[in-house]
XYZ file of C-alpha atoms in Angstrom:
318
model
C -105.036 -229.710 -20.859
C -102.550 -231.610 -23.155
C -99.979 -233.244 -21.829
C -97.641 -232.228 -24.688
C -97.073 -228.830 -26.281
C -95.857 -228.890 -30.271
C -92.835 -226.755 -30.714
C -91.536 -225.091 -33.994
C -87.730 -225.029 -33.995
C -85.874 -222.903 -36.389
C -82.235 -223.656 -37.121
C -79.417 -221.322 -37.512
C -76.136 -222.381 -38.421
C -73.693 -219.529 -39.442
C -76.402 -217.340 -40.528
C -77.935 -219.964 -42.846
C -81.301 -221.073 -41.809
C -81.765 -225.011 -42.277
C -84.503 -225.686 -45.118
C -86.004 -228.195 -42.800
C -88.051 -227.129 -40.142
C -87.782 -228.943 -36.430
C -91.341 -229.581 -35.016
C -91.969 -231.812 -31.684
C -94.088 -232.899 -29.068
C -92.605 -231.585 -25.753
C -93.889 -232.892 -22.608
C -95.066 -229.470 -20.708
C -93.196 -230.033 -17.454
C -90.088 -230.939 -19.584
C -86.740 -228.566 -19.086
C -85.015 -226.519 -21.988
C -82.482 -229.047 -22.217
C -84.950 -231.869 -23.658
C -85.791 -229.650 -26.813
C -81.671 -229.047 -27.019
C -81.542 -232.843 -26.645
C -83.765 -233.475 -29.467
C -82.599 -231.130 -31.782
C -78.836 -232.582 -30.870
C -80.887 -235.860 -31.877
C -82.216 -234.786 -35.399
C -79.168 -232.668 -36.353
C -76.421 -234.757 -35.359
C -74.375 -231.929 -33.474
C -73.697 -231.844 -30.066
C -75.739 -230.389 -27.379
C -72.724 -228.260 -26.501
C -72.870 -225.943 -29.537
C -76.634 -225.321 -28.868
C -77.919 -222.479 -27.864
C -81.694 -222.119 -27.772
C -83.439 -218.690 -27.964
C -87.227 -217.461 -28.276
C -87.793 -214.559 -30.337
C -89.444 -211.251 -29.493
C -91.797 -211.249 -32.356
C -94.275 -214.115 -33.379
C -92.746 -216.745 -36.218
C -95.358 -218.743 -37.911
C -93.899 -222.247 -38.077
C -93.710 -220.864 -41.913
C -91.814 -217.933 -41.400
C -88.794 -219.153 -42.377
C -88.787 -215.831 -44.694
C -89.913 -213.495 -41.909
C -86.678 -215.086 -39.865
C -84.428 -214.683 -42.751
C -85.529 -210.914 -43.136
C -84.540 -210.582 -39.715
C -80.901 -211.875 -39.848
C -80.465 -209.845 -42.800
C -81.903 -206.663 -40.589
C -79.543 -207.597 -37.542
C -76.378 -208.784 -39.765
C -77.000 -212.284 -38.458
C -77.828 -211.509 -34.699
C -80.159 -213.308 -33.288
C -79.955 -211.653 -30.035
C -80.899 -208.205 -31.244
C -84.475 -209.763 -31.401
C -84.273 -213.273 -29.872
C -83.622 -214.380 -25.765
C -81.311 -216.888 -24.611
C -83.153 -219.650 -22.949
C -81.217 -220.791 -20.373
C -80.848 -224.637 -19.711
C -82.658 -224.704 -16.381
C -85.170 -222.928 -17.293
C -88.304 -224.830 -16.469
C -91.167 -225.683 -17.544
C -91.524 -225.677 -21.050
C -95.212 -224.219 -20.854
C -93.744 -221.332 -18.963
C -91.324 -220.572 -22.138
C -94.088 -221.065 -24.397
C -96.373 -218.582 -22.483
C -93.219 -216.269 -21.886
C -92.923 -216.158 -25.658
C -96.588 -215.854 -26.509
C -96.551 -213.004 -24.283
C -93.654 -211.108 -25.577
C -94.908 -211.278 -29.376
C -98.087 -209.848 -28.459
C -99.926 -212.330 -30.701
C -102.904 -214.343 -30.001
C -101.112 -216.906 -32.431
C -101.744 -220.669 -30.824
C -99.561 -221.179 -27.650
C -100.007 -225.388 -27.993
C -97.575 -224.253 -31.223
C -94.798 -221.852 -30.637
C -91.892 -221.128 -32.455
C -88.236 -221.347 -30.794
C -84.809 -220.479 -32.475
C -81.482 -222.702 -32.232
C -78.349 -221.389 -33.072
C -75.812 -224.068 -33.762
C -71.972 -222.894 -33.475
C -69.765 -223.927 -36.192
C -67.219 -226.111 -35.423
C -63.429 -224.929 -34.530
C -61.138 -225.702 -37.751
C -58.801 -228.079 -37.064
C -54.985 -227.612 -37.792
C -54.070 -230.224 -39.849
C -50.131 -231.934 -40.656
C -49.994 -231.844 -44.323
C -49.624 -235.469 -45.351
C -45.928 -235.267 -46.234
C -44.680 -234.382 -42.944
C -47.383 -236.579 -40.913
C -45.156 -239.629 -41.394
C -42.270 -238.052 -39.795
C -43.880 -236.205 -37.184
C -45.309 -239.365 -36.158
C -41.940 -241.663 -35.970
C -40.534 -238.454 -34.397
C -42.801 -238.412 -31.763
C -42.868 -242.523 -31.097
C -38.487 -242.039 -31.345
C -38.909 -239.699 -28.661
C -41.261 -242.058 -26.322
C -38.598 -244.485 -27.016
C -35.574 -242.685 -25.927
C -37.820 -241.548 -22.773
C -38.557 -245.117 -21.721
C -34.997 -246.327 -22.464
C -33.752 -243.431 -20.109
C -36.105 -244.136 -17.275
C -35.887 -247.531 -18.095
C -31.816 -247.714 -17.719
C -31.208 -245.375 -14.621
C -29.417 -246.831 -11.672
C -30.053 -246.615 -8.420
C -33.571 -244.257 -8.972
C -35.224 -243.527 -5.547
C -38.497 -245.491 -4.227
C -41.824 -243.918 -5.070
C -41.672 -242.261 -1.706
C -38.718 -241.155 -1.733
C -39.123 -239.603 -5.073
C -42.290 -237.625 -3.764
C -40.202 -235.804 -1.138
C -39.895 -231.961 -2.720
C -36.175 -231.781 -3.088
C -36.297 -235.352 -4.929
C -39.630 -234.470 -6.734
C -38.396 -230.885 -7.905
C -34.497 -232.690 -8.982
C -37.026 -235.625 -10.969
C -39.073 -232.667 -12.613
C -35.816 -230.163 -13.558
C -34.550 -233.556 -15.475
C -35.800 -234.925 -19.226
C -37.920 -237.201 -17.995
C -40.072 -234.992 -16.122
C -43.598 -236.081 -15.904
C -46.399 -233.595 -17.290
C -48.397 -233.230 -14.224
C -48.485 -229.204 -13.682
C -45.781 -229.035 -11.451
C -42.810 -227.778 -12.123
C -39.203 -226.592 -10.102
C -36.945 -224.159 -12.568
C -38.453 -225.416 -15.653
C -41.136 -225.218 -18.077
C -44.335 -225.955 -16.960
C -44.883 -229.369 -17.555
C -48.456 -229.471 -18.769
C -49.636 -232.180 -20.879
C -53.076 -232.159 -22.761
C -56.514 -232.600 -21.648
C -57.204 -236.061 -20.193
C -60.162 -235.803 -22.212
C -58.593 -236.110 -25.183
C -57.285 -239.645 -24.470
C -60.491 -241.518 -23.965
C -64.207 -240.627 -23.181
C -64.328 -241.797 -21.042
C -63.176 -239.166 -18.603
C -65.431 -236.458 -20.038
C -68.302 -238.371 -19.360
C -67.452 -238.877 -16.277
C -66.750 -234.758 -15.910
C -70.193 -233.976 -17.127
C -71.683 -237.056 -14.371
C -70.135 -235.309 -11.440
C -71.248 -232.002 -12.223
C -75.091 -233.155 -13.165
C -77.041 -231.920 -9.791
C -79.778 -234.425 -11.245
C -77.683 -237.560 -11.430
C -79.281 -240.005 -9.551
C -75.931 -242.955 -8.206
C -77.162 -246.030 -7.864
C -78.319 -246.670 -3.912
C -75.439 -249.091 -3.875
C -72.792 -246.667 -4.424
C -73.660 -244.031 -2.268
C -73.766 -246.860 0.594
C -70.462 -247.901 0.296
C -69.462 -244.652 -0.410
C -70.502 -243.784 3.299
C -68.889 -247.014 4.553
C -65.604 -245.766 3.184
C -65.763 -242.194 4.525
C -66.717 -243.505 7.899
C -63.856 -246.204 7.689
C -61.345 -243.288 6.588
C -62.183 -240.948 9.226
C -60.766 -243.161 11.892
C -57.421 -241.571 12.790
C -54.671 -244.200 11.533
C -51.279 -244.618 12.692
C -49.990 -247.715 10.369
C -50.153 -247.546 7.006
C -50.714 -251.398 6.466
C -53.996 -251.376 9.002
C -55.486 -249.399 6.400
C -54.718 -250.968 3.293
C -56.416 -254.117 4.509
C -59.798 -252.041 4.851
C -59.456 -249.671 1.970
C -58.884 -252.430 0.105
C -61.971 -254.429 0.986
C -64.252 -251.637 -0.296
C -62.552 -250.551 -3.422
C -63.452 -254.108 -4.610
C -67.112 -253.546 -3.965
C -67.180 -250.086 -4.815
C -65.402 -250.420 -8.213
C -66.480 -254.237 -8.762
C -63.029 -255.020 -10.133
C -60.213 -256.970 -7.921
C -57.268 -255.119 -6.138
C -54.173 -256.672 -5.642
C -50.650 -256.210 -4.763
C -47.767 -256.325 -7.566
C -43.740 -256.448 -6.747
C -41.724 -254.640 -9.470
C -38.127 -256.460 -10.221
C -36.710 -253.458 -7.694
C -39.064 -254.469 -4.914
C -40.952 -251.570 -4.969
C -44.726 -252.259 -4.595
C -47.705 -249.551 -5.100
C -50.721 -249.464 -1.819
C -53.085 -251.006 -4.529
C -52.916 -252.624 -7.964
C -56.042 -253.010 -10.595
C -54.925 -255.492 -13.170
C -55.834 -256.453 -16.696
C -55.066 -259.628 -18.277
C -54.120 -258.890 -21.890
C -54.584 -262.028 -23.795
C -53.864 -261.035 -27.073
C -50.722 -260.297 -28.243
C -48.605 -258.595 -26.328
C -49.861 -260.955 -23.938
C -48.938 -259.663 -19.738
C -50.789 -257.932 -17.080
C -51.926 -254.305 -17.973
C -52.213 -251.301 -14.847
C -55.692 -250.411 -15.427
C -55.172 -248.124 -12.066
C -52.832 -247.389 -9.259
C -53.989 -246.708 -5.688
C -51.887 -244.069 -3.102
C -52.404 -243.627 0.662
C -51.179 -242.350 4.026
C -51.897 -243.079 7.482
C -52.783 -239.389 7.585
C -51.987 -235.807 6.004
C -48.740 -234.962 6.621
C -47.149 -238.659 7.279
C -45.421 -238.826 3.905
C -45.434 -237.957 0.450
C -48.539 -236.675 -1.255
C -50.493 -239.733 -2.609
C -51.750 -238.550 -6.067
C -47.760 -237.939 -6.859
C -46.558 -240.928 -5.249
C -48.734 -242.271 -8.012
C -47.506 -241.324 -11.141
C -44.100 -242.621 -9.856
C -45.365 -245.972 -8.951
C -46.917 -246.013 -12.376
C -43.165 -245.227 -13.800
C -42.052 -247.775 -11.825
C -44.270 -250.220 -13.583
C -44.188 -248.807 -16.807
C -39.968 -248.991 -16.880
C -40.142 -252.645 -15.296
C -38.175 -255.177 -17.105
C -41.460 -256.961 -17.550
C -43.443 -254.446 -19.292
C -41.311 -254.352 -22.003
């Protein structure tokens, strides 16, 4: 028995059938998601505006007429005649048998004939070119005023302080709020998808979500040394630190320090970047939050962002 099975793909992209027909050599144990992978491959778009079908009656890897006959039937739907093939479907000798089985057709099974439909992408709203300029130096004007605010204000509490609810609902009713979700008799303050920023931060989305990610045997170690370490009921903030701060290091492979802002105030835990190009200083590549226990102060994730204001409005940083 071959160890590959050759499989047809048709491509549909807003009712137009690609001229070019897809043909591979699929390993048979291999998942739906390696033919979406390859097709992402050869087509250029991404594996999230794949879907992958098999169709109800037999193709001929030249039927590219018979399938356009059939969109023009259906007004363009390929589920009036096709199946969705779920990613996790496995293997792909099962979806070749399922579909030799549903044509009816003693047509070769080693070469079947599968259906992707490609969705188009979402237009995207555009500035027109005169206003861009201003939009832009509106927008940068703004972040100015913001800092110079923050930047300027007497007397502003300590990050714990400010996490308190009365002091964190008076910080979020003012113009300065920050765009974390929460909000006290105001807008919401919601700003856009982290996403959008960098990479990044998707890819690490999809990574914890993949039930056949594999983390290195090193990671999930020290993962277990930290869980054990933070299950130990602590009753000084400092004791922990220490400890906490000895496995970030070898969990993240980066070093953690301590910084003093100008006003004294210090985060738990400080990951630093050396800029040396111009403007040359020490950039925040993360800031690290923690209690004793639940309950013994502010929450940590919010004590966060205003530890990162702290730095961010520091004469320094400027």
């Amino acid at each position: 028995m071959a160890s590959t099975i050759k499989v047809t793909v048709f491509v549909v992209k807003e009712g137009q059938i690609f001229k070019k027909v897809m043909q591979y050599n699929v390993p048979r144990d291999a998942s739906a998601s390696a033919i979406v992978e390859m097709v992402s491959n050869t087509t250029r778009e991404g594996q999230h505006a794949i879907t992958l079908l098999k169709p109800n009656v037999h193709l001929s890897p030249q039927g590219s007429k018979s399938l356009r006959e059939l969109l023009d039937v259906h007004d363009g739907d390929l589920e009036a005649f096709c199946q969705v093939i779920p990613d996790d479907e496995n293997p792909v000798s099962d979806i070749v048998q399922a579909a030799t089985t549903s044509t009816r057709s003693h047509h070769d099974a080693r070469n079947t004939a599968l259906i992707v439909d490609i969705e188009p992408a979402r237009p995207v709203r555009r500035v027109p070119r005169n206003t861009a300029p201003q939009e832009v130096h509106n927008g940068i004007e703004e972040l100015e005023k913001a800092f110079e605010r923050v930047r300027l204000e007497k007397d502003r509490p300590t990050p714990s302080v400010s996490t308190q609810p009365p002091k964190y609902a008076q910080f979020q009713r003012g113009p300065t709020a920050i765009f974390d979700g929460r909000y006290a008799g105001s807008s919401l303050r919601m700003a856009v998808p982290i996403e959008l920023y960098h990479p990044v931060f998707a890819a690490f989305l999809a990574d914890a979500f993949d039930q056949n990610l594999q983390p290195p045997d090193d990671i999930i170690c020290q993962t277990a040394k930290i869980m054990h370490v933070t299950s130990e009921i602590s009753t000084a903030e400092q004791q922990r630190q220490r400890v906490i701060r000895e496995f970030l290091v070898d969990v993240l492979g980066h070093g953690i320090q301590q910084i003093v802002n100008l006003n004294k105030t210090s985060p738990d835990h400080f990951a630093p970047h050396m800029c040396r190009m111009a403007p040359v200083g020490i950039a925040a590549l993360a800031f690290f939050e923690e209690k004793p226990e639940l309950g013994s102060g502010g929450e940590g994730s919010v004590q966060g962002s205003f530890s990162y204001l702290e730095y961010w409005a520091d004469k320094p940083q400027e």
